[in-house]
PDB file of C-alpha atoms and ligand atoms in Angstrom:
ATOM      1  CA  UNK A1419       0.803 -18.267 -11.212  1.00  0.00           C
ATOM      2  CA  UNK A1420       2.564 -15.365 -11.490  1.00  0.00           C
ATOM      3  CA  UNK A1421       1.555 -12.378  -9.250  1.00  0.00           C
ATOM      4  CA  UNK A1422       1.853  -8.578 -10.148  1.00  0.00           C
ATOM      5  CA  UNK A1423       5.006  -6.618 -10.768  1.00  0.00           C
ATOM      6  CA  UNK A1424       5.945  -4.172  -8.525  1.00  0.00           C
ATOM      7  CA  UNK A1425       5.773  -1.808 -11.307  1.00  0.00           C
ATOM      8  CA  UNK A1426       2.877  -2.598 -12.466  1.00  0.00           C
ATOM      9  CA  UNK A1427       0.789  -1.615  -9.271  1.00  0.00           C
ATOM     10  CA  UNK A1428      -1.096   1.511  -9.139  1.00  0.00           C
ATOM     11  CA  UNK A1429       0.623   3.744  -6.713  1.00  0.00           C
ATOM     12  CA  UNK A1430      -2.559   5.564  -4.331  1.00  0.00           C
ATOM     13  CA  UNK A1431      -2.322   8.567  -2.240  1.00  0.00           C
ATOM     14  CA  UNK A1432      -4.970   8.255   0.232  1.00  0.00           C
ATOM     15  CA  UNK A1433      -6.408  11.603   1.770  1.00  0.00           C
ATOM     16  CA  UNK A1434      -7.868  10.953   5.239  1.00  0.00           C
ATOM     17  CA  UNK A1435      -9.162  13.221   8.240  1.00  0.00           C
ATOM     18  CA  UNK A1436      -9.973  10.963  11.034  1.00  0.00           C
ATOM     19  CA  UNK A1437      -9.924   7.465  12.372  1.00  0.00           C
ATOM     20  CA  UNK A1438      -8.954   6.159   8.565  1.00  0.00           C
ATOM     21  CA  UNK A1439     -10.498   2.779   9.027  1.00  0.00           C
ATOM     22  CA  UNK A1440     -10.708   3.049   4.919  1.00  0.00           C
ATOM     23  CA  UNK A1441      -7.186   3.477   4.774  1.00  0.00           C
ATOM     24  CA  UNK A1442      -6.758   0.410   7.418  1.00  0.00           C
ATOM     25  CA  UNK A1443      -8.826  -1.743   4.639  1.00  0.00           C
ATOM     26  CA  UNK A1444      -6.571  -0.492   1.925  1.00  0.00           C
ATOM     27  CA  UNK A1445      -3.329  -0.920   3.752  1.00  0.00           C
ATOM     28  CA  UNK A1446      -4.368  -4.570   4.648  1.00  0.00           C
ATOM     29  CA  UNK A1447      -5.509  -5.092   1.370  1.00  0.00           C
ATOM     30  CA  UNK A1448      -2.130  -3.964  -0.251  1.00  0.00           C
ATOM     31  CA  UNK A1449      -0.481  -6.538   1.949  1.00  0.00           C
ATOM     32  CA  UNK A1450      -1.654  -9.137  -0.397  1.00  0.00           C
ATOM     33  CA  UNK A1451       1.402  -9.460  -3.058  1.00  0.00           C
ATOM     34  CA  UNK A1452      -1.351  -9.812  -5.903  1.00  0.00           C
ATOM     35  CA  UNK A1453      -2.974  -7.053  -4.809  1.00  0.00           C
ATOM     36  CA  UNK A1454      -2.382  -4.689  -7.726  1.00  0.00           C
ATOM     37  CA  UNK A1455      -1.758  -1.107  -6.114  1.00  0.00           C
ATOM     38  CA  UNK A1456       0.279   0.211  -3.015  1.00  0.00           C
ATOM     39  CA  UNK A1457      -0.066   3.416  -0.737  1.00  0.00           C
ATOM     40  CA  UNK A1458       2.658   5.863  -1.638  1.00  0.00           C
ATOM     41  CA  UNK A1459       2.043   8.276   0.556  1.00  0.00           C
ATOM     42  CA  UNK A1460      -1.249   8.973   3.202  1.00  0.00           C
ATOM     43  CA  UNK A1461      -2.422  12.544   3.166  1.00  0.00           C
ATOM     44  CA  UNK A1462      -4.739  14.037   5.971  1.00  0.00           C
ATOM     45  CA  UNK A1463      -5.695  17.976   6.965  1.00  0.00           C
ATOM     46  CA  UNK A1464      -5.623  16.785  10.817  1.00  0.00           C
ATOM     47  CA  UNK A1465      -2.383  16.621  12.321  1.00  0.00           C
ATOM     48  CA  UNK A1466      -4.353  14.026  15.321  1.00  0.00           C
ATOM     49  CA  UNK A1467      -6.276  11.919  12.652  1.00  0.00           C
ATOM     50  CA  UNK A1468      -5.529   8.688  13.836  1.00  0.00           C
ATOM     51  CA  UNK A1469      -5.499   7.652  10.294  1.00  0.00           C
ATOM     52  CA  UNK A1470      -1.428   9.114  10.725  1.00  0.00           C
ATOM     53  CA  UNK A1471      -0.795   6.275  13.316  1.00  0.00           C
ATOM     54  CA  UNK A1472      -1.973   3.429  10.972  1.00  0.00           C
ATOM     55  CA  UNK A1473       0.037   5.096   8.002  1.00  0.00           C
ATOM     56  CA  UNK A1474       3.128   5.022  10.235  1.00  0.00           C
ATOM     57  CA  UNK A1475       2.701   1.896  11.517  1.00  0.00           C
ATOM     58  CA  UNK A1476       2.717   0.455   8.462  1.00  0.00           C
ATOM     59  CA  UNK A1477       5.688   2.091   7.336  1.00  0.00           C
ATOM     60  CA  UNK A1478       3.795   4.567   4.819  1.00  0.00           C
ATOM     61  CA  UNK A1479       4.988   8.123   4.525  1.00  0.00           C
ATOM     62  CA  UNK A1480       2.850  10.673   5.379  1.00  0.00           C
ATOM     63  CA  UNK A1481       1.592  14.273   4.418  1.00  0.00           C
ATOM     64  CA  UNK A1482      -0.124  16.833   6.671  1.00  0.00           C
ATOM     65  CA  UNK A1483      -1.473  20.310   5.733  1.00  0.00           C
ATOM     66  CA  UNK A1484      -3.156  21.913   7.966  1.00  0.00           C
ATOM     67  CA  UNK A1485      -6.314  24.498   6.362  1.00  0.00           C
ATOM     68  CA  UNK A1486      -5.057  27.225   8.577  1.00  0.00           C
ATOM     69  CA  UNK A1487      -3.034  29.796   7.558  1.00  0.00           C
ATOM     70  CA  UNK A1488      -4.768  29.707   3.949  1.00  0.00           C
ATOM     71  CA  UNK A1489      -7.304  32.297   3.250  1.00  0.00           C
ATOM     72  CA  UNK A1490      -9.738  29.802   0.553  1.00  0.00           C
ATOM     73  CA  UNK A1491      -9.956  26.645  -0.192  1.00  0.00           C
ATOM     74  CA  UNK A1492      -8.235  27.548  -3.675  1.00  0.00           C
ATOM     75  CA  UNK A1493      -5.029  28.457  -1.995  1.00  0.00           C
ATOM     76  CA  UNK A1494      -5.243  25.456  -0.027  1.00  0.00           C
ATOM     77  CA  UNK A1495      -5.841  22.870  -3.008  1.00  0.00           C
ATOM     78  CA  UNK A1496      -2.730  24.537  -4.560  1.00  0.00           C
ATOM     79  CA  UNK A1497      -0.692  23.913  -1.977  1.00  0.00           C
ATOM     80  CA  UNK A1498      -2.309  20.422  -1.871  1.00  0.00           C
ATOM     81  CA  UNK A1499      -1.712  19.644  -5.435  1.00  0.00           C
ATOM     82  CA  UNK A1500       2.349  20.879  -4.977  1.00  0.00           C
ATOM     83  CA  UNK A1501       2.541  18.124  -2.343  1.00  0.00           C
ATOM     84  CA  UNK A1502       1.355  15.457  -3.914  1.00  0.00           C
ATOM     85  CA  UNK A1503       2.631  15.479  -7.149  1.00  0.00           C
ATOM     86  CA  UNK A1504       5.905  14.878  -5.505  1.00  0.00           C
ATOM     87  CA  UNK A1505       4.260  11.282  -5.398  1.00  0.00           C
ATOM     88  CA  UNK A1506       2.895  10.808  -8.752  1.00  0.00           C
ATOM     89  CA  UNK A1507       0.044   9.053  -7.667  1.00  0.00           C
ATOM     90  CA  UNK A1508      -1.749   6.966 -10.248  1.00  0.00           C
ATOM     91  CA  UNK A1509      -4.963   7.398  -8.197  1.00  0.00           C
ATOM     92  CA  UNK A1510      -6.243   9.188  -5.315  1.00  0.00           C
ATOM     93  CA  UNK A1511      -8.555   7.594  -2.896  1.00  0.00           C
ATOM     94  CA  UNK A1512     -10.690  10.423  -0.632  1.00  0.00           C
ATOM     95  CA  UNK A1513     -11.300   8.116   2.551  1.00  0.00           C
ATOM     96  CA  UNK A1514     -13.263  10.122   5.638  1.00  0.00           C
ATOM     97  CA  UNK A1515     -11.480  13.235   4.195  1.00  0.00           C
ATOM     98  CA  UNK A1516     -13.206  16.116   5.274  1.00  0.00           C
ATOM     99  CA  UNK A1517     -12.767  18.657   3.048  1.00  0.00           C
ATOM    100  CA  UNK A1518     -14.544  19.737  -0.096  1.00  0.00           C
ATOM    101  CA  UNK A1519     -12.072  19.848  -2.843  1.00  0.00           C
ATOM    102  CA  UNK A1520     -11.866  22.851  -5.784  1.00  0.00           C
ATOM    103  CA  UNK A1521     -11.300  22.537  -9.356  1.00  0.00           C
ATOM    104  CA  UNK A1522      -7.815  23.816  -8.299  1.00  0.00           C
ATOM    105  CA  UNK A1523      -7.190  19.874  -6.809  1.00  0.00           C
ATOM    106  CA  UNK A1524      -9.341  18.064  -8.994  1.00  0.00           C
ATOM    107  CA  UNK A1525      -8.946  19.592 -12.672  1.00  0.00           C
ATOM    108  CA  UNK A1526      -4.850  17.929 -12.258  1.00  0.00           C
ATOM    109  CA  UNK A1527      -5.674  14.554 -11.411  1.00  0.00           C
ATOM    110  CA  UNK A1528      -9.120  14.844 -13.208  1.00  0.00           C
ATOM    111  CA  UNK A1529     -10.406  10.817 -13.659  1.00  0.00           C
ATOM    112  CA  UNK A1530      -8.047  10.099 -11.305  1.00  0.00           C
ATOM    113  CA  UNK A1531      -9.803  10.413  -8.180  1.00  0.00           C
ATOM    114  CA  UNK A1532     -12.251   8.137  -5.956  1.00  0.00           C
ATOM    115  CA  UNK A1533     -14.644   8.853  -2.696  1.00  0.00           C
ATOM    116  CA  UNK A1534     -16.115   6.334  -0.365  1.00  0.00           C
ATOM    117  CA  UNK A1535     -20.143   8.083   0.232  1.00  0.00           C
ATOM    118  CA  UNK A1536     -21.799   5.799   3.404  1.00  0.00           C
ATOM    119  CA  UNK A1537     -25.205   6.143   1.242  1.00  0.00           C
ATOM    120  CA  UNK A1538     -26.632   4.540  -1.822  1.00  0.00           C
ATOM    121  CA  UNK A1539     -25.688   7.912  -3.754  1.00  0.00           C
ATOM    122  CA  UNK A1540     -27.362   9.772  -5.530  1.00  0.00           C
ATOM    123  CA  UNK A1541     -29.808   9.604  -2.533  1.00  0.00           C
ATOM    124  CA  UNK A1542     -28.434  11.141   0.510  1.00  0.00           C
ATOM    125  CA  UNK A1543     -25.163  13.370  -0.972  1.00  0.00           C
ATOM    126  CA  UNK A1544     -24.513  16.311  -1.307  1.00  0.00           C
ATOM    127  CA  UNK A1545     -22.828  19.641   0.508  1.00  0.00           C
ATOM    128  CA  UNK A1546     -23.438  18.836   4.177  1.00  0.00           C
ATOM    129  CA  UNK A1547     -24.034  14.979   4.015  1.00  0.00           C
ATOM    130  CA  UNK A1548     -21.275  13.229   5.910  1.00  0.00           C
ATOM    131  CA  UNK A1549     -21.270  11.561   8.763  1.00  0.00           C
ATOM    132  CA  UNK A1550     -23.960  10.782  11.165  1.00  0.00           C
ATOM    133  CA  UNK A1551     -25.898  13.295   8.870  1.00  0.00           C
ATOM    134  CA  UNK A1552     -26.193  10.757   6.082  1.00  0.00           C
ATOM    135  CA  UNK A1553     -27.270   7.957   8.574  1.00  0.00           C
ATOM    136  CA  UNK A1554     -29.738  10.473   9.895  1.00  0.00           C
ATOM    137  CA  UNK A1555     -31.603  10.937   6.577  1.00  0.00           C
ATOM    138  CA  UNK A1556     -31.998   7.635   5.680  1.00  0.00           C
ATOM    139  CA  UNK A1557     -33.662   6.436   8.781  1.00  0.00           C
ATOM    140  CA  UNK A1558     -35.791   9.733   8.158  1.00  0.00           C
ATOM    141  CA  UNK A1559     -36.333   8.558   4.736  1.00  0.00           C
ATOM    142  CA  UNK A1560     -37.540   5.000   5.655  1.00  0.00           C
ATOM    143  CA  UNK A1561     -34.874   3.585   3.237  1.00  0.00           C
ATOM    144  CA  UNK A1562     -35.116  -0.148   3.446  1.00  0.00           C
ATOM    145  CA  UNK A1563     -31.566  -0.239   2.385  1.00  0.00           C
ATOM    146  CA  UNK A1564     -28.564   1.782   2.768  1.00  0.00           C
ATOM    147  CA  UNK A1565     -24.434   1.159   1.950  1.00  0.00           C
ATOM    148  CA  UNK A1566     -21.513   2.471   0.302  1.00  0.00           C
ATOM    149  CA  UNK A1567     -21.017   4.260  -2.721  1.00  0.00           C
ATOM    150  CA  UNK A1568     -17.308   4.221  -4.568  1.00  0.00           C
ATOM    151  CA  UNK A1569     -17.451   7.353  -7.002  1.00  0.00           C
ATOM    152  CA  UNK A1570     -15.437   8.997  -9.011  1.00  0.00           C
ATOM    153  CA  UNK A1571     -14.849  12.561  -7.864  1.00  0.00           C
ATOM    154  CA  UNK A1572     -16.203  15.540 -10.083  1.00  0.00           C
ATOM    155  CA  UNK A1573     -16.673  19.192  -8.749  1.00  0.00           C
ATOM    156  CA  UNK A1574     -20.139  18.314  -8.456  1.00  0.00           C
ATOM    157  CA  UNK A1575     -19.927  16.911  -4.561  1.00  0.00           C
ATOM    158  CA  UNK A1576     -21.155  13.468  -4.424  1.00  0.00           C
ATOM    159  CA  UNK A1577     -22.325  13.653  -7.894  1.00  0.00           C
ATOM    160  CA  UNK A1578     -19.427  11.783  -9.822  1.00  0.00           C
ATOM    161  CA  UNK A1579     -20.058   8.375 -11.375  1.00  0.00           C
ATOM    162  CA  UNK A1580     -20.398   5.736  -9.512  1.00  0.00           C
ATOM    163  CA  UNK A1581     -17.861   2.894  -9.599  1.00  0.00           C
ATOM    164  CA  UNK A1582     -19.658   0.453  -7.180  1.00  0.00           C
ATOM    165  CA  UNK A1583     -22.154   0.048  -4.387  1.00  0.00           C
ATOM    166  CA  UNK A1584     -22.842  -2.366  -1.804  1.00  0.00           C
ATOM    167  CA  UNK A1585     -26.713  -2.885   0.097  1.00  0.00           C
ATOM    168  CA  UNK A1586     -27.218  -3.554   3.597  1.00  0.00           C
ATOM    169  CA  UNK A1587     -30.495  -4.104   4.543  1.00  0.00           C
ATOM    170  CA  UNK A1588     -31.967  -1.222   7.613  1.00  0.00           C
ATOM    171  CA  UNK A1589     -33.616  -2.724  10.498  1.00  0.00           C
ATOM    172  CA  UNK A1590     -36.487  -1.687  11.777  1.00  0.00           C
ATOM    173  CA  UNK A1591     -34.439  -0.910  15.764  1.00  0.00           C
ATOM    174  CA  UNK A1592     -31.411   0.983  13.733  1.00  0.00           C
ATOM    175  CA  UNK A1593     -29.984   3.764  15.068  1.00  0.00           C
ATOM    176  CA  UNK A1594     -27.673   6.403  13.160  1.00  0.00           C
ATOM    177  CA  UNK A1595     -24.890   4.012  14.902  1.00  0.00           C
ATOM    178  CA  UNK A1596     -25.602   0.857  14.170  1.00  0.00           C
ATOM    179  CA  UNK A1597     -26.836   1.849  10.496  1.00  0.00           C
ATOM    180  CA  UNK A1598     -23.343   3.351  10.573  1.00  0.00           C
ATOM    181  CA  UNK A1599     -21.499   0.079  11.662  1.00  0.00           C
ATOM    182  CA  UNK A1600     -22.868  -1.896   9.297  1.00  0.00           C
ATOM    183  CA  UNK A1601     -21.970   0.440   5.991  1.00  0.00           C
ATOM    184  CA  UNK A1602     -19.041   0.821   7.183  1.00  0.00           C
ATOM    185  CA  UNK A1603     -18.290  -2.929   7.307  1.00  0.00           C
ATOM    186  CA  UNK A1604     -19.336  -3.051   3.704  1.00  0.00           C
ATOM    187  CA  UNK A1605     -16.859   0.166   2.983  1.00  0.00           C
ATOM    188  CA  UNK A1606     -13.815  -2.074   3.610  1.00  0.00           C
ATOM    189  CA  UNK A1607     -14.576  -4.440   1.394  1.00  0.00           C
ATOM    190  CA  UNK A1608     -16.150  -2.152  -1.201  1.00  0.00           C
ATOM    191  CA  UNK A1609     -13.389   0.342  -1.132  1.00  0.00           C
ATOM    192  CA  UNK A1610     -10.056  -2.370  -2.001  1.00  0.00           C
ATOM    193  CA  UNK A1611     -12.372  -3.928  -4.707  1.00  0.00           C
ATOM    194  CA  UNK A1612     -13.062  -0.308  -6.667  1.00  0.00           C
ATOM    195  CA  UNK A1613      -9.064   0.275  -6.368  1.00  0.00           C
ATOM    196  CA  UNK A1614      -8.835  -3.512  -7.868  1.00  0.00           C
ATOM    197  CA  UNK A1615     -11.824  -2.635 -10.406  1.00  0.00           C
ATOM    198  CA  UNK A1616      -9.329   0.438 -11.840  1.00  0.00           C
ATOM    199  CA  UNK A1617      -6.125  -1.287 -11.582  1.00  0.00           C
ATOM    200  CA  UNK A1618      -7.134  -3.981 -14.014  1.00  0.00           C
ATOM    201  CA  UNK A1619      -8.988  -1.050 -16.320  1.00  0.00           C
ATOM    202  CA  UNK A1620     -12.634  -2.201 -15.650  1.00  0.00           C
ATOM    203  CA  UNK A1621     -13.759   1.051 -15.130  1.00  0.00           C
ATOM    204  CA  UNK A1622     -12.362   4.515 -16.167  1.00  0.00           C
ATOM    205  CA  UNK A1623     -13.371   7.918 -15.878  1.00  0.00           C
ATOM    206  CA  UNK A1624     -12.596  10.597 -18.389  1.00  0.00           C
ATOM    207  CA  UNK A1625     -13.788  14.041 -17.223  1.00  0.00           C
ATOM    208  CA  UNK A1626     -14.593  16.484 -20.216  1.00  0.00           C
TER     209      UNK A1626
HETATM  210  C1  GRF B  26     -16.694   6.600   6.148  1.00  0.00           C
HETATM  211  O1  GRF B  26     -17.951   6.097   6.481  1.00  0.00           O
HETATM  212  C2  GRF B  26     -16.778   7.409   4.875  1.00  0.00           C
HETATM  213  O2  GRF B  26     -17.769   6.994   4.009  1.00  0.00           O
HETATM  214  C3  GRF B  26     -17.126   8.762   5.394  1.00  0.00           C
HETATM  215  O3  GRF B  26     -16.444   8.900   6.611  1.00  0.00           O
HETATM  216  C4  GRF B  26     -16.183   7.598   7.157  1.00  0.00           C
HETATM  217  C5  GRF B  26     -14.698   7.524   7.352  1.00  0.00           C
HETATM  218  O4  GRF B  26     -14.328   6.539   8.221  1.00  0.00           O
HETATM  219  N1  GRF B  26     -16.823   9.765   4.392  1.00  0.00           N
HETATM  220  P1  GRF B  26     -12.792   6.159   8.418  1.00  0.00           P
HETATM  221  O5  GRF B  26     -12.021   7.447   8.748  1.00  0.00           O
HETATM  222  O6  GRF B  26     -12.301   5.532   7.158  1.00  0.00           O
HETATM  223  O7  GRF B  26     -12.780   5.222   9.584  1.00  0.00           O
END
């Protein structure tokens, strides 16, 4: 059978912060020749995000721009959005970015931009849910289920529709940690098979 066309592959930019185990799934999955998207360029606020190795590593250019200097987050997303259409990305993918993005970033590539939320959103998103936060609350919630959301991003943190979710049962001995460990398992596999959902048009977004 024949596999994909080069040019018929969604090209991603992929915004990270941190370790970038996301991008890791993403960059293996892409390694697949019928995988049907590639990482044009990785894209992180932290010039030590480790997330920067695994892009260079695999031979990916990267972007970094760092939030100081800027006096808002406007100015910031401006200078964002200048960078990045450089790329012409097809689709962003937000994985363990840290930053709450503006209209300014998201009214360009409106529709055109995905999150990975560690929680069965809506429950558990939101302004200040990230992290061990979000593990937090749902072992405070006595959730007998947690996992990863794929969304599409709005302005509206957390709040844009959903693209898929995966369920992973909580254990009564859990820990924010090992609640963690075992979303985040589930966020590698979730997070190539939204990018594969979009690339062959099973789900769209238009934002009004
Ligand atoms: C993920 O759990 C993601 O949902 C959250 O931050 C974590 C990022 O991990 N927003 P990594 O940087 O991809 O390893």
């Amino acid at each position: 059978m024949a596999g994909i066309s080069t040019s018929d592959k969604l090209d991603l930019a992929v915004f990270i912060s941190g370790s970038g185990s996301n991008l890791q799934a993403l960059i293996d999955a892409c390694r697949d020749p019928d995988f049907p998207a590639r990482i044009a360029v990785v894209f992180s606020n932290k010039e030590d995000a480790y997330g920067l190795t695994r892009a260079k590593s695999a031979g990916i250019s990267t972007e970094t721009l760092s939030h100081k200097g800027f006096s808002s987050r406007e100015e910031y997303d401006a200078a964002a959005v200048s960078i990045i259409k450089r790329y012409d990305p097809d689709l962003i993918c937000l994985a363990g970015f840290m930053r709450i993005l503006t209209p300014v970033f998201i009214t360009p590539f409106a529709g055109r931009i995905i999150n990975t939320h560690p929680s069965l959103l809506p429950r558990h998103g939101g302004e200040g849910m990230f992290g061990h936060h979000v593990h937090e609350a749902v072992l405070a919630a006595g959730d007998s289920e947690s996992g990863p959301s794929i969304h599409f991003v709005t302005a509206e943190v957390d709040r844009g529709p959903v693209i898929l979710q995966r369920r992973v049962p909580v254990l009564p001995d859990d820990t924010p940690d090992t609640l963690a460990a075992r979303v985040l398992a589930e966020e590698h596999k979730a997070y190539p098979d939204a990018v594969r959902m979009i690339a062959e048009g099973k789900v769209s977004f238009t934002a009004n």
